[in-house]
Coordinates of C-alpha atoms in Angstrom, one line a residue:
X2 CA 179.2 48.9 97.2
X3 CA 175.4 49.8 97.1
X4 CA 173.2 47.0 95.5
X5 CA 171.8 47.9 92.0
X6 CA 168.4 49.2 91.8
X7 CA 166.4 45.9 90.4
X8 CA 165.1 48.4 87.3
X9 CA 169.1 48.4 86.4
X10 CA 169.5 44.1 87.5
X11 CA 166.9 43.3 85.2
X12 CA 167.8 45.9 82.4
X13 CA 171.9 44.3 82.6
X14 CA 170.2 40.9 82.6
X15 CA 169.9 40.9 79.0
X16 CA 172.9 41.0 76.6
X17 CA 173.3 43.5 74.2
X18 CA 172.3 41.5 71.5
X19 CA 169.1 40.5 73.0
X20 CA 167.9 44.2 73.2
X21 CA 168.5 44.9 69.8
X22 CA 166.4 41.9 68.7
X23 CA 163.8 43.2 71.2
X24 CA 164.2 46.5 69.8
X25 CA 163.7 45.7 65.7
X26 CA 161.1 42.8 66.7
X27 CA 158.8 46.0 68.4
X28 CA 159.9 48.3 65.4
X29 CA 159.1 46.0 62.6
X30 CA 155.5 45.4 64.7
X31 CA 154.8 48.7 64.8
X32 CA 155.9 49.7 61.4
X33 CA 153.4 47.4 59.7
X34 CA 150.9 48.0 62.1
X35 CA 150.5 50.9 60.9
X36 CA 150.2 49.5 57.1
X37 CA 147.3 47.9 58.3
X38 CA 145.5 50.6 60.8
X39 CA 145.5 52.5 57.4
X40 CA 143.7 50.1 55.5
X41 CA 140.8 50.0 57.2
X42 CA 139.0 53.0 57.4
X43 CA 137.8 52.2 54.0
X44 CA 135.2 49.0 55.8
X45 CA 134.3 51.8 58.3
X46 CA 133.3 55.1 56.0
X47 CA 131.4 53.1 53.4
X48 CA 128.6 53.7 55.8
X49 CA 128.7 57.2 55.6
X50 CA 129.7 57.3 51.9
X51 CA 126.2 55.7 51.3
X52 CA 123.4 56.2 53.7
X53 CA 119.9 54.4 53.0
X54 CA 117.1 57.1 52.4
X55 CA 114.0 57.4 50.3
X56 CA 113.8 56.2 46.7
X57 CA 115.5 57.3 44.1
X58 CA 112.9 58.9 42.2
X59 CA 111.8 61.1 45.2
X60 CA 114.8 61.8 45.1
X61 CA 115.6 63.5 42.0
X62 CA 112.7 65.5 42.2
X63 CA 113.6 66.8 45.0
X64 CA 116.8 67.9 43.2
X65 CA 115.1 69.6 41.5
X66 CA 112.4 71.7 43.2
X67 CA 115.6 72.6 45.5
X68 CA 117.7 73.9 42.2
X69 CA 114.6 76.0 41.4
X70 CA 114.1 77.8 44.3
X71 CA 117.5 78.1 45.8
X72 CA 120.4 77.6 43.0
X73 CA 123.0 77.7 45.4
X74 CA 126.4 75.6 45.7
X75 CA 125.4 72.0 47.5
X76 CA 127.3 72.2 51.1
X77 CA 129.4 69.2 51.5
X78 CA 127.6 65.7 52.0
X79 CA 124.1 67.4 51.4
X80 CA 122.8 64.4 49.4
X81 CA 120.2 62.5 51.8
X82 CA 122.4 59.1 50.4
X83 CA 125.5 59.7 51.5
X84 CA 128.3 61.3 49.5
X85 CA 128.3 61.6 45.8
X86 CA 128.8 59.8 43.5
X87 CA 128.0 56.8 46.1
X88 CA 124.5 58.1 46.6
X89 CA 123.5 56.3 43.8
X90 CA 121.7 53.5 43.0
X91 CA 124.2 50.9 42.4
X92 CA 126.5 52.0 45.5
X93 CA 127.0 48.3 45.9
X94 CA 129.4 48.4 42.5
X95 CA 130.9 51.6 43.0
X96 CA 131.6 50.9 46.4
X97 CA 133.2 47.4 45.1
X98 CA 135.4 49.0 42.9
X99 CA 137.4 51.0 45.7
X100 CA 137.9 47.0 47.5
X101 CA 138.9 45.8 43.9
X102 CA 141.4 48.6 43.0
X103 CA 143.1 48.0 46.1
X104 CA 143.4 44.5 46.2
X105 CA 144.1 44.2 42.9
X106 CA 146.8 46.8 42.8
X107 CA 148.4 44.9 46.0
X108 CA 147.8 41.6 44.7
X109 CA 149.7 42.6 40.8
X110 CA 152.3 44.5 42.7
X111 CA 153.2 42.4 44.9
X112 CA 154.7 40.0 42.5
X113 CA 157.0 43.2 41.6
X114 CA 157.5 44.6 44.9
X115 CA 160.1 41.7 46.3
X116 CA 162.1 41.7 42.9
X117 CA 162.4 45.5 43.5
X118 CA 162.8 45.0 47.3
X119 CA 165.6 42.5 46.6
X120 CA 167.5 44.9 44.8
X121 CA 167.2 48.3 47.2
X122 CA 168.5 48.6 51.0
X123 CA 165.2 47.4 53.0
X124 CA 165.4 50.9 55.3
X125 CA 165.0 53.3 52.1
X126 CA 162.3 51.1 49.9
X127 CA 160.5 50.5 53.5
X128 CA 160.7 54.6 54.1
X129 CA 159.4 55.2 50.3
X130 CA 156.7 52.7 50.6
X131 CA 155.2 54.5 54.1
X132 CA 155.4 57.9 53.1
X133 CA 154.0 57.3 49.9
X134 CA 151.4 55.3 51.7
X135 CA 150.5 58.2 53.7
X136 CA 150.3 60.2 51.2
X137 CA 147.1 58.3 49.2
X138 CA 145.8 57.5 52.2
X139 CA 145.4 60.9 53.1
X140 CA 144.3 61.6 49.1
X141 CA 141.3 59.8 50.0
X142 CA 140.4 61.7 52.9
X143 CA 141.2 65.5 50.7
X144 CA 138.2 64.4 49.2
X145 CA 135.6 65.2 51.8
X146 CA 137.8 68.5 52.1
X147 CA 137.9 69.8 49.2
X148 CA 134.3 68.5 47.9
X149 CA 135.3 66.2 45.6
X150 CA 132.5 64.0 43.8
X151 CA 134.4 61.8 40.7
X152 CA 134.5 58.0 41.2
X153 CA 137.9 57.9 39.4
X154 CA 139.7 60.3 42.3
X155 CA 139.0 57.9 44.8
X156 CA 139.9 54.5 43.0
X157 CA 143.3 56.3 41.8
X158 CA 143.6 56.5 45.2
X159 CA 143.0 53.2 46.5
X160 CA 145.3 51.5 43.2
X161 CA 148.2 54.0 44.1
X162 CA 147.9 53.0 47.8
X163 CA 147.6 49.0 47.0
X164 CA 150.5 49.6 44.8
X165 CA 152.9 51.2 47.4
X166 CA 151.5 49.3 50.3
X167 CA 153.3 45.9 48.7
X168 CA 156.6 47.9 49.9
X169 CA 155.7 46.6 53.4
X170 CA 155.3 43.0 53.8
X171 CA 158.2 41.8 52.2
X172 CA 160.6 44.3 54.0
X173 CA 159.4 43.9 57.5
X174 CA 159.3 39.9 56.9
X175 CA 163.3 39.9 55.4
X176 CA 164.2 42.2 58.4
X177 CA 162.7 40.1 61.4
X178 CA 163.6 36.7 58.9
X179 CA 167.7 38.8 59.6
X180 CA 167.5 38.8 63.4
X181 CA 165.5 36.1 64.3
X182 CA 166.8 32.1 63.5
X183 CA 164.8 29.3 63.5
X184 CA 165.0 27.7 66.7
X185 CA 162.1 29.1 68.2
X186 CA 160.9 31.3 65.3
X187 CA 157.5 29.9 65.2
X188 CA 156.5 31.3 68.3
X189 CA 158.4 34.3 67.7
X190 CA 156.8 34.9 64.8
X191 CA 153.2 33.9 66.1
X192 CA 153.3 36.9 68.6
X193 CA 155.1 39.2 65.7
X194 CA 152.1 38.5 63.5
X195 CA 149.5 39.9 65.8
X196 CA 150.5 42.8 64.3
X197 CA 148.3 43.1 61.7
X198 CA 144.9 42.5 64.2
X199 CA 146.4 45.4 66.3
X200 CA 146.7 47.4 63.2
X201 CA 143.2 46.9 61.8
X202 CA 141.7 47.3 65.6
X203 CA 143.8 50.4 66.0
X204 CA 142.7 51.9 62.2
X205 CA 139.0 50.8 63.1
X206 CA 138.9 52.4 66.4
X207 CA 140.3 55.7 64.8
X208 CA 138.2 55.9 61.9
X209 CA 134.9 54.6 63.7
X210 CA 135.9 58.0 65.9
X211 CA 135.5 60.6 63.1
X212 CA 133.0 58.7 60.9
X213 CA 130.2 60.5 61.5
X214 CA 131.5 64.0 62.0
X215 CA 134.3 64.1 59.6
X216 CA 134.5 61.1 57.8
X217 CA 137.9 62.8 55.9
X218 CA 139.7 62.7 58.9
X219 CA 139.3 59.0 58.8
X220 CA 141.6 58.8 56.3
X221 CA 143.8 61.9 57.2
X222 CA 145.0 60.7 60.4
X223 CA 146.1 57.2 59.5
X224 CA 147.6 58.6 56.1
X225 CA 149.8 60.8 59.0
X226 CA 150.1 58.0 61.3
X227 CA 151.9 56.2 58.5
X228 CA 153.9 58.7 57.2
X229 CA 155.4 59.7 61.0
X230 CA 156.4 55.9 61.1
X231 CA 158.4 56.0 57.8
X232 CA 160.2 58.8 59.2
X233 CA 160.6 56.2 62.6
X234 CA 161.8 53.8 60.2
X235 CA 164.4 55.6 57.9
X236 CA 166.2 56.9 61.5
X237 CA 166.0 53.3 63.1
X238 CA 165.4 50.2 61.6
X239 CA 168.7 48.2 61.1
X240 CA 168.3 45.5 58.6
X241 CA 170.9 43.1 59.7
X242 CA 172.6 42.0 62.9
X243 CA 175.9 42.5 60.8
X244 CA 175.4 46.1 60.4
X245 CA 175.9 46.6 64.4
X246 CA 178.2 43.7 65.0
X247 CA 175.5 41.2 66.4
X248 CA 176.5 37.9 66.2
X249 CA 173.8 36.0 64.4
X250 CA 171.3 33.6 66.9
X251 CA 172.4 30.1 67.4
X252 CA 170.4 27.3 66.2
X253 CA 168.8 25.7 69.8
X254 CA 168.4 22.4 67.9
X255 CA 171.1 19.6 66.8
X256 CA 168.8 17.8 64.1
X257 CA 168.0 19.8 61.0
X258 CA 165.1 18.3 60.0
X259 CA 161.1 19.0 59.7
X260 CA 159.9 22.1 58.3
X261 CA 157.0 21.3 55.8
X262 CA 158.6 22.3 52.7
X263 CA 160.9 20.5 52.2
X264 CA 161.9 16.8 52.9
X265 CA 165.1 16.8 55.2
X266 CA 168.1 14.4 55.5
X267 CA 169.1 13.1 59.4
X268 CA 172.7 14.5 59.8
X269 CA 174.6 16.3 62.9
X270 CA 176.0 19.3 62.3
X271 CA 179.1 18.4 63.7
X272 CA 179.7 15.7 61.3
X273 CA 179.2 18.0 58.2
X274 CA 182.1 20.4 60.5
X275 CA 184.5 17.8 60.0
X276 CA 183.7 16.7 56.3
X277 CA 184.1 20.1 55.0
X278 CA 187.2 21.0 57.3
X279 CA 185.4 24.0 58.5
X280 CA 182.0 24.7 60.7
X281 CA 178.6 25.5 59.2
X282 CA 177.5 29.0 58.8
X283 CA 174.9 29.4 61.8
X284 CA 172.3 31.0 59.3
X285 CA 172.8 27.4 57.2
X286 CA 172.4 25.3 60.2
X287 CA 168.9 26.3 61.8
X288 CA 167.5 26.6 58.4
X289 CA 165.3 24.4 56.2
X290 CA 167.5 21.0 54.5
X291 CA 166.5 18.7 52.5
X292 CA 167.4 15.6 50.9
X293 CA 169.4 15.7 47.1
X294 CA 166.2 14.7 45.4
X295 CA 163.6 17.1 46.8
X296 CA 162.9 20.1 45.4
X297 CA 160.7 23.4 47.5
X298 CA 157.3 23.8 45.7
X299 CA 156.0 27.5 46.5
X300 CA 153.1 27.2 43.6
X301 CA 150.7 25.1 46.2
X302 CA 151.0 27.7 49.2
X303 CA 147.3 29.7 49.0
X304 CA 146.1 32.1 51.6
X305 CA 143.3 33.9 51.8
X306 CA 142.7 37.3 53.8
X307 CA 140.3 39.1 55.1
X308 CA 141.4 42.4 53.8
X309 CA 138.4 42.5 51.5
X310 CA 135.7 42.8 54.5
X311 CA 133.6 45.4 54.0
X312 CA 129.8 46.4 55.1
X313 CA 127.5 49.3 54.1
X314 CA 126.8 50.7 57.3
X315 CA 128.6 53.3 59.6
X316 CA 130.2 51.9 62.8
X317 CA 129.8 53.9 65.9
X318 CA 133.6 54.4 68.3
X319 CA 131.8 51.8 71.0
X320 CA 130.8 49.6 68.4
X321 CA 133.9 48.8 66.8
X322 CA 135.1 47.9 69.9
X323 CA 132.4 44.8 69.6
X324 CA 131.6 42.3 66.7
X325 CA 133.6 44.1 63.9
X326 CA 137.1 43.4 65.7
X327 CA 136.8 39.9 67.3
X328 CA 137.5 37.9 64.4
X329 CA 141.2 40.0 64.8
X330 CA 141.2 39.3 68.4
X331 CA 140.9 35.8 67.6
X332 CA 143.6 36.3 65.0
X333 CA 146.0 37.3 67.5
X334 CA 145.7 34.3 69.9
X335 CA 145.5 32.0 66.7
X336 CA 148.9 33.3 65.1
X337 CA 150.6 32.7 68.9
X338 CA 149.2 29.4 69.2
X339 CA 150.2 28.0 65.8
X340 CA 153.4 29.3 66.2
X341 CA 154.0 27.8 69.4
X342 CA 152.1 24.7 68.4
X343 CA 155.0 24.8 65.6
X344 CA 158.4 25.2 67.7
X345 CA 156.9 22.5 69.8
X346 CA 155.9 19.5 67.0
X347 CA 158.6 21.0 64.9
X348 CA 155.6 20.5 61.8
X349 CA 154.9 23.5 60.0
X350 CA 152.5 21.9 57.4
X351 CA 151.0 19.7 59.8
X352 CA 150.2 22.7 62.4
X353 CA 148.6 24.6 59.7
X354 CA 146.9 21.3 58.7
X355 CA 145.2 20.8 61.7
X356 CA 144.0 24.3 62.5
X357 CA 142.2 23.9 58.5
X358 CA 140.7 20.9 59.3
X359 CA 138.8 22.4 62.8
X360 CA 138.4 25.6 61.2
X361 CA 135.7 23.6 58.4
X362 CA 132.9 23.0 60.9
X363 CA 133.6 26.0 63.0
X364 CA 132.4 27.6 59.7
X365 CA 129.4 25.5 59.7
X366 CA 128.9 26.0 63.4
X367 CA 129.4 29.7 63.1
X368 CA 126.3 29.7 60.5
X369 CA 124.1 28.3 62.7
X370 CA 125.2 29.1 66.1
X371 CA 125.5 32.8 65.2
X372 CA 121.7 33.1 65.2
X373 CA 121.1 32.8 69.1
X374 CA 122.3 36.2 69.9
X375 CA 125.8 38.6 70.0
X376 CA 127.2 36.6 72.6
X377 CA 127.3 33.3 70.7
X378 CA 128.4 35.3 67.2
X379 CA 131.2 36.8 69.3
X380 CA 132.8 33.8 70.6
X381 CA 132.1 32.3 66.9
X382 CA 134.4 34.9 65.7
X383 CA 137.4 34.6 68.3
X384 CA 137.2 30.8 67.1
X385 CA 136.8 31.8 63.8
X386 CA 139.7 34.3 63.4
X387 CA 142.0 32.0 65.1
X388 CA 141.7 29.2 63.2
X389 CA 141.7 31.2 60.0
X390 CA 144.7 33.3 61.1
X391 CA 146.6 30.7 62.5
X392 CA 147.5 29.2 59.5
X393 CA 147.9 32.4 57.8
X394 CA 150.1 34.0 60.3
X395 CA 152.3 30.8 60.0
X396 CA 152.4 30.4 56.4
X397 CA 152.8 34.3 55.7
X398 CA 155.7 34.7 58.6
X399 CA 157.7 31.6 59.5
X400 CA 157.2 29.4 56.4
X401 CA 158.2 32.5 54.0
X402 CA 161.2 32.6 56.3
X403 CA 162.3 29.4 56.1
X404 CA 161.6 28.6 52.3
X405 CA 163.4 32.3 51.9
X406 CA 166.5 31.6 53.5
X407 CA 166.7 27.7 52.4
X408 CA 170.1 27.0 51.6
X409 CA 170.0 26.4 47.8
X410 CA 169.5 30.0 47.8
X411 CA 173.1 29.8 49.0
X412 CA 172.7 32.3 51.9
X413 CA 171.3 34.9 49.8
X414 CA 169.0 36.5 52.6
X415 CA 167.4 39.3 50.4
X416 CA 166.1 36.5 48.5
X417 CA 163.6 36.2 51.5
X418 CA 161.7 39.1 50.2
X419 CA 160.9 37.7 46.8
X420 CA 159.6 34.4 48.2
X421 CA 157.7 36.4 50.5
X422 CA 155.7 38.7 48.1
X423 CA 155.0 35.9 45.9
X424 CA 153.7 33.9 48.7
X425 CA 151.5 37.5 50.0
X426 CA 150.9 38.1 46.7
X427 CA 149.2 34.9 46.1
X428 CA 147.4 35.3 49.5
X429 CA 145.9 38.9 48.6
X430 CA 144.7 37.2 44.7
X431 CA 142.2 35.1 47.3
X432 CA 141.5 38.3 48.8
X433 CA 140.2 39.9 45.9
X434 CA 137.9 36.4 44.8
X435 CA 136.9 35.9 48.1
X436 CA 134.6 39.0 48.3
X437 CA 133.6 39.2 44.6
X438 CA 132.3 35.1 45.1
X439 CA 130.4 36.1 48.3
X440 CA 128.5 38.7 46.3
X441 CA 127.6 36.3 43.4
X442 CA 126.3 33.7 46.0
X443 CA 125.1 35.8 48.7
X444 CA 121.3 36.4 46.8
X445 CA 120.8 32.2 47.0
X446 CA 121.4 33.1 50.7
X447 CA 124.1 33.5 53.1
X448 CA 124.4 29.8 54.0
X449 CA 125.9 29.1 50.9
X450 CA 128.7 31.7 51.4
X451 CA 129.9 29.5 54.5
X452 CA 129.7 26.5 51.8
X453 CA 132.0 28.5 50.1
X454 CA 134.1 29.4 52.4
X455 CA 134.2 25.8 53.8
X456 CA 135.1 24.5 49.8
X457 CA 138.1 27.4 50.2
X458 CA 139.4 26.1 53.9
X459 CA 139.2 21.9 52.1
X460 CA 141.0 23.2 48.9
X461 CA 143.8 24.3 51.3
X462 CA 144.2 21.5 53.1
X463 CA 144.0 19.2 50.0
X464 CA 147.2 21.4 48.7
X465 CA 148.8 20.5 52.0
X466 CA 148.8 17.0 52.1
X467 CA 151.9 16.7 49.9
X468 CA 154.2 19.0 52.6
X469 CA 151.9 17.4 55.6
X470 CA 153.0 13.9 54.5
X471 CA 156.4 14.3 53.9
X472 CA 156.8 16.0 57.5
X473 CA 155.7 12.4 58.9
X474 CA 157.9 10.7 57.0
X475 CA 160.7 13.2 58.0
X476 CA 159.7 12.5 61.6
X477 CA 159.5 8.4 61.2
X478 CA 162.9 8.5 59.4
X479 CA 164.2 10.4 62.6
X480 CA 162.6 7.9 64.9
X481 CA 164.0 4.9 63.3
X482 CA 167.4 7.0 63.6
X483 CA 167.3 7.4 67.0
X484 CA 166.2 3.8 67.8
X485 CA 169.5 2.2 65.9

């Protein structure tokens, strides 16, 4: 018998069960990829939606002489300023308000969006959500087409887009929370995470290509990019192992204890086997515990994102591959090292804890070193983003996991996507402040927006002190376990 080509050894190397998990872990990444390539082109097209030129007043009279001698229909984007009606003066509120009506809309929403999402199949609501999606983001772009000039078109737009965008997070996060246990599911969901730096790279790359040609196809193509993948999604995502006859994955881990939210009691599963005359449900097992007096406290989780970036000038295709994405770049390491950092200590709270506490005077470095030149700014910002995202990435993936599948929820799975919009939702409310209190402090100058933002990264910390010290104790009570 002829030996088997080593393509075929290493593709029979993995059990059937593994591939499907390797198959919805790359679906679920690219599915919200996507969500987030087509939130971007907004930070990119402001440029071009408002462009500096001369005064105002010159301005207006030159309106004017121009409707005098040559009364003609204004060609698209003939205002010297940009596009109307940000050519005006106050572009820097009118431009606000299109950040604002998305962030608000996803931030409201997606308080509503796991209650509704807990209630539908995960394939259709996930489906509705990206076509829908497509859809306004597309509106947006229909506007450069078909010359249209009224503020309230475009911040319909972004609200009905924020609104059907909280369809995404909560789906994806209950799917891969399905397949995935939590053995190892830090890591796992570290490297899953990165999604949503390859997304927003991806959507900057694409709109930063048509900017300054066609700013509408900035939005068109995303908008279609999104759309295709609902139709992806609707024909392949499979929500649970059960609905193929996976068997669900193993907990690689005897003790049940340290998670962060939760204190845990020291018990072997096998003992609990022979107390209750039958053997623990393997989703159970790998899961958060915790002791008969603790209670899981989801009010003191706080995240803030960096979905409400935004700058006033166009972005050449070559330079978005520079300074804009780096702080993503340094996302994506910084989700895979927390998560890894996680599996290994087993300390959720304390993981995030740590990358807070170093991520305070990077912020004050950053201010300072940033001034020597775009080499220093850029390795500020793969710093930066990873120890901002790091936390994030954990709290947003592997903690809403866990706290959604705890076992007071008595193996209700689809309660996962509740706990996770709340826990996004309260994540995108910080969203929304964080730009609005950089504008109010950025005129006493710019240092005091990293005060700000070093107040924000303390406040978090301080709110996880509580889950930080009850994973030590959890750890000494295992100690002192093992040692008698």
């Amino acid at each position: 018998m002829a030996q088997l080509p080593p393509g075929i050894r290493f593709i029979t190397s993995f059990s059937r069960d593994q591939w499907y998990r390797a198959f919805i872990f790359s679906l679920t990444f690219l599915l919200y990829a996507s969500f987030h390539l087509s939130r971007k082109p907004i930070s990119i097209v402001k440029g071009e939606l408002h462009k500096h030129c001369a005064s105002q007043v010159e301005l207006d009279s030159y309106k004017e002489y121009a409707a005098q001698i040559q009364p003609v229909k204004k060609p698209f984007n003939a205002s010297q300023c940009g596009w109307e009606p940000f050519d005006k003066s106050n572009y820097k509120q009118l431009l606000g308000a299109l950040d604002y009506s998305f962030l608000c809309a996803y931030a409201v929403g997606m308080y509503l969006s796991g209650l509704i999402g807990e209630r539908l199949p995960i394939r259709y609501y996930l489906t509705g959500g990206m076509l829908a999606s497509g859809l306004f983001t597309a509106m947006f772009g229909l506007g450069y087409f078909y010359n249209v000039h009224n503020l309230w078109f475009y911040i319909m737009a972004q609200i009905a887009n924020g609104l059907v965008q909280t369809t995404g997070w909560p789906s994806v996060v209950t799917c891969i929370g399905n397949w995935f246990g939590k053995g190892r599911r830090g890591l796992i969901m570290g490297v899953w995470n990165s999604h949503t730096s390859v997304g927003n790279i991806l959507g900057s790359l694409i709109a930063a290509y048509w900017v300054s040609t066609c700013w509408g196809l900035s939005f068109v193509v995303p908008g279609v990019i999104v759309a295709v993948m609902g139709v992806v999604c609707f024909l392949l995502l499979i929500e649970h192992p059960k609905d193929v006859s996976c068997s669900c994955t193993p907990s690689n881990s005897s003790k049940t204890f340290l998670n962060g939210a939760s204190r845990c009691r020291i018990q072997m599963p096998t003992l609990n086997a022979k107390e209750n005359g039958k053997p623990q449900d393997a989703e159970m097992q790998h899961l958060l515990t915790d002791s008969e007096n603790c209670s899981v406290s989801l009010s003191s989780s706080t995240v803030a994102t960096g979905e409400g970036r935004h700058g006033t000038s166009a972005i050449s295709f070559l330079g978005a591959l520079r300074i804009p994405v780096m702080f993503d770049v340094g996302g994506i390491f910084g989700g895979i090292l927390a998560g890894l950092i996680s599996d290994r200590l087993e300390k959720r709270a304390s993981t995030c804890g740590m990358m807070l506490l170093l991520a305070a005077p990077t912020l004050y470095m950053f201010s300072a070193v940033s001034k020597m030149g775009l080499e220093a700014t850029v390795v500020m910002l793969l710093i930066s983003g990873a120890l901002v995202n790091g936390p994030y990435a954990l709290i947003t993936t592997a903690v809403s996991a866990d706290l959604g599948t705890h076992k007071s929820l008595k193996g209700n799975a689809r309660a996962l996507s509740t706990v996770t919009a709340i826990i996004d939702g309260t994540g995108s409310v910080g969203a929304a402040l964080g730009p609005l209190l950089a504008g109010l402090i950025s005129p006493s100058g710019w240092n005091n927006v990293f005060y700000m933002l070093m107040v924000a990264d303390a406040c978090a910390l301080l709110l996880l002190l509580r889950l930080i010290q009850k994973e030590l104790q959890c750890h000494a009570d295992h100690t002192l376990f093992k040692e008698h």
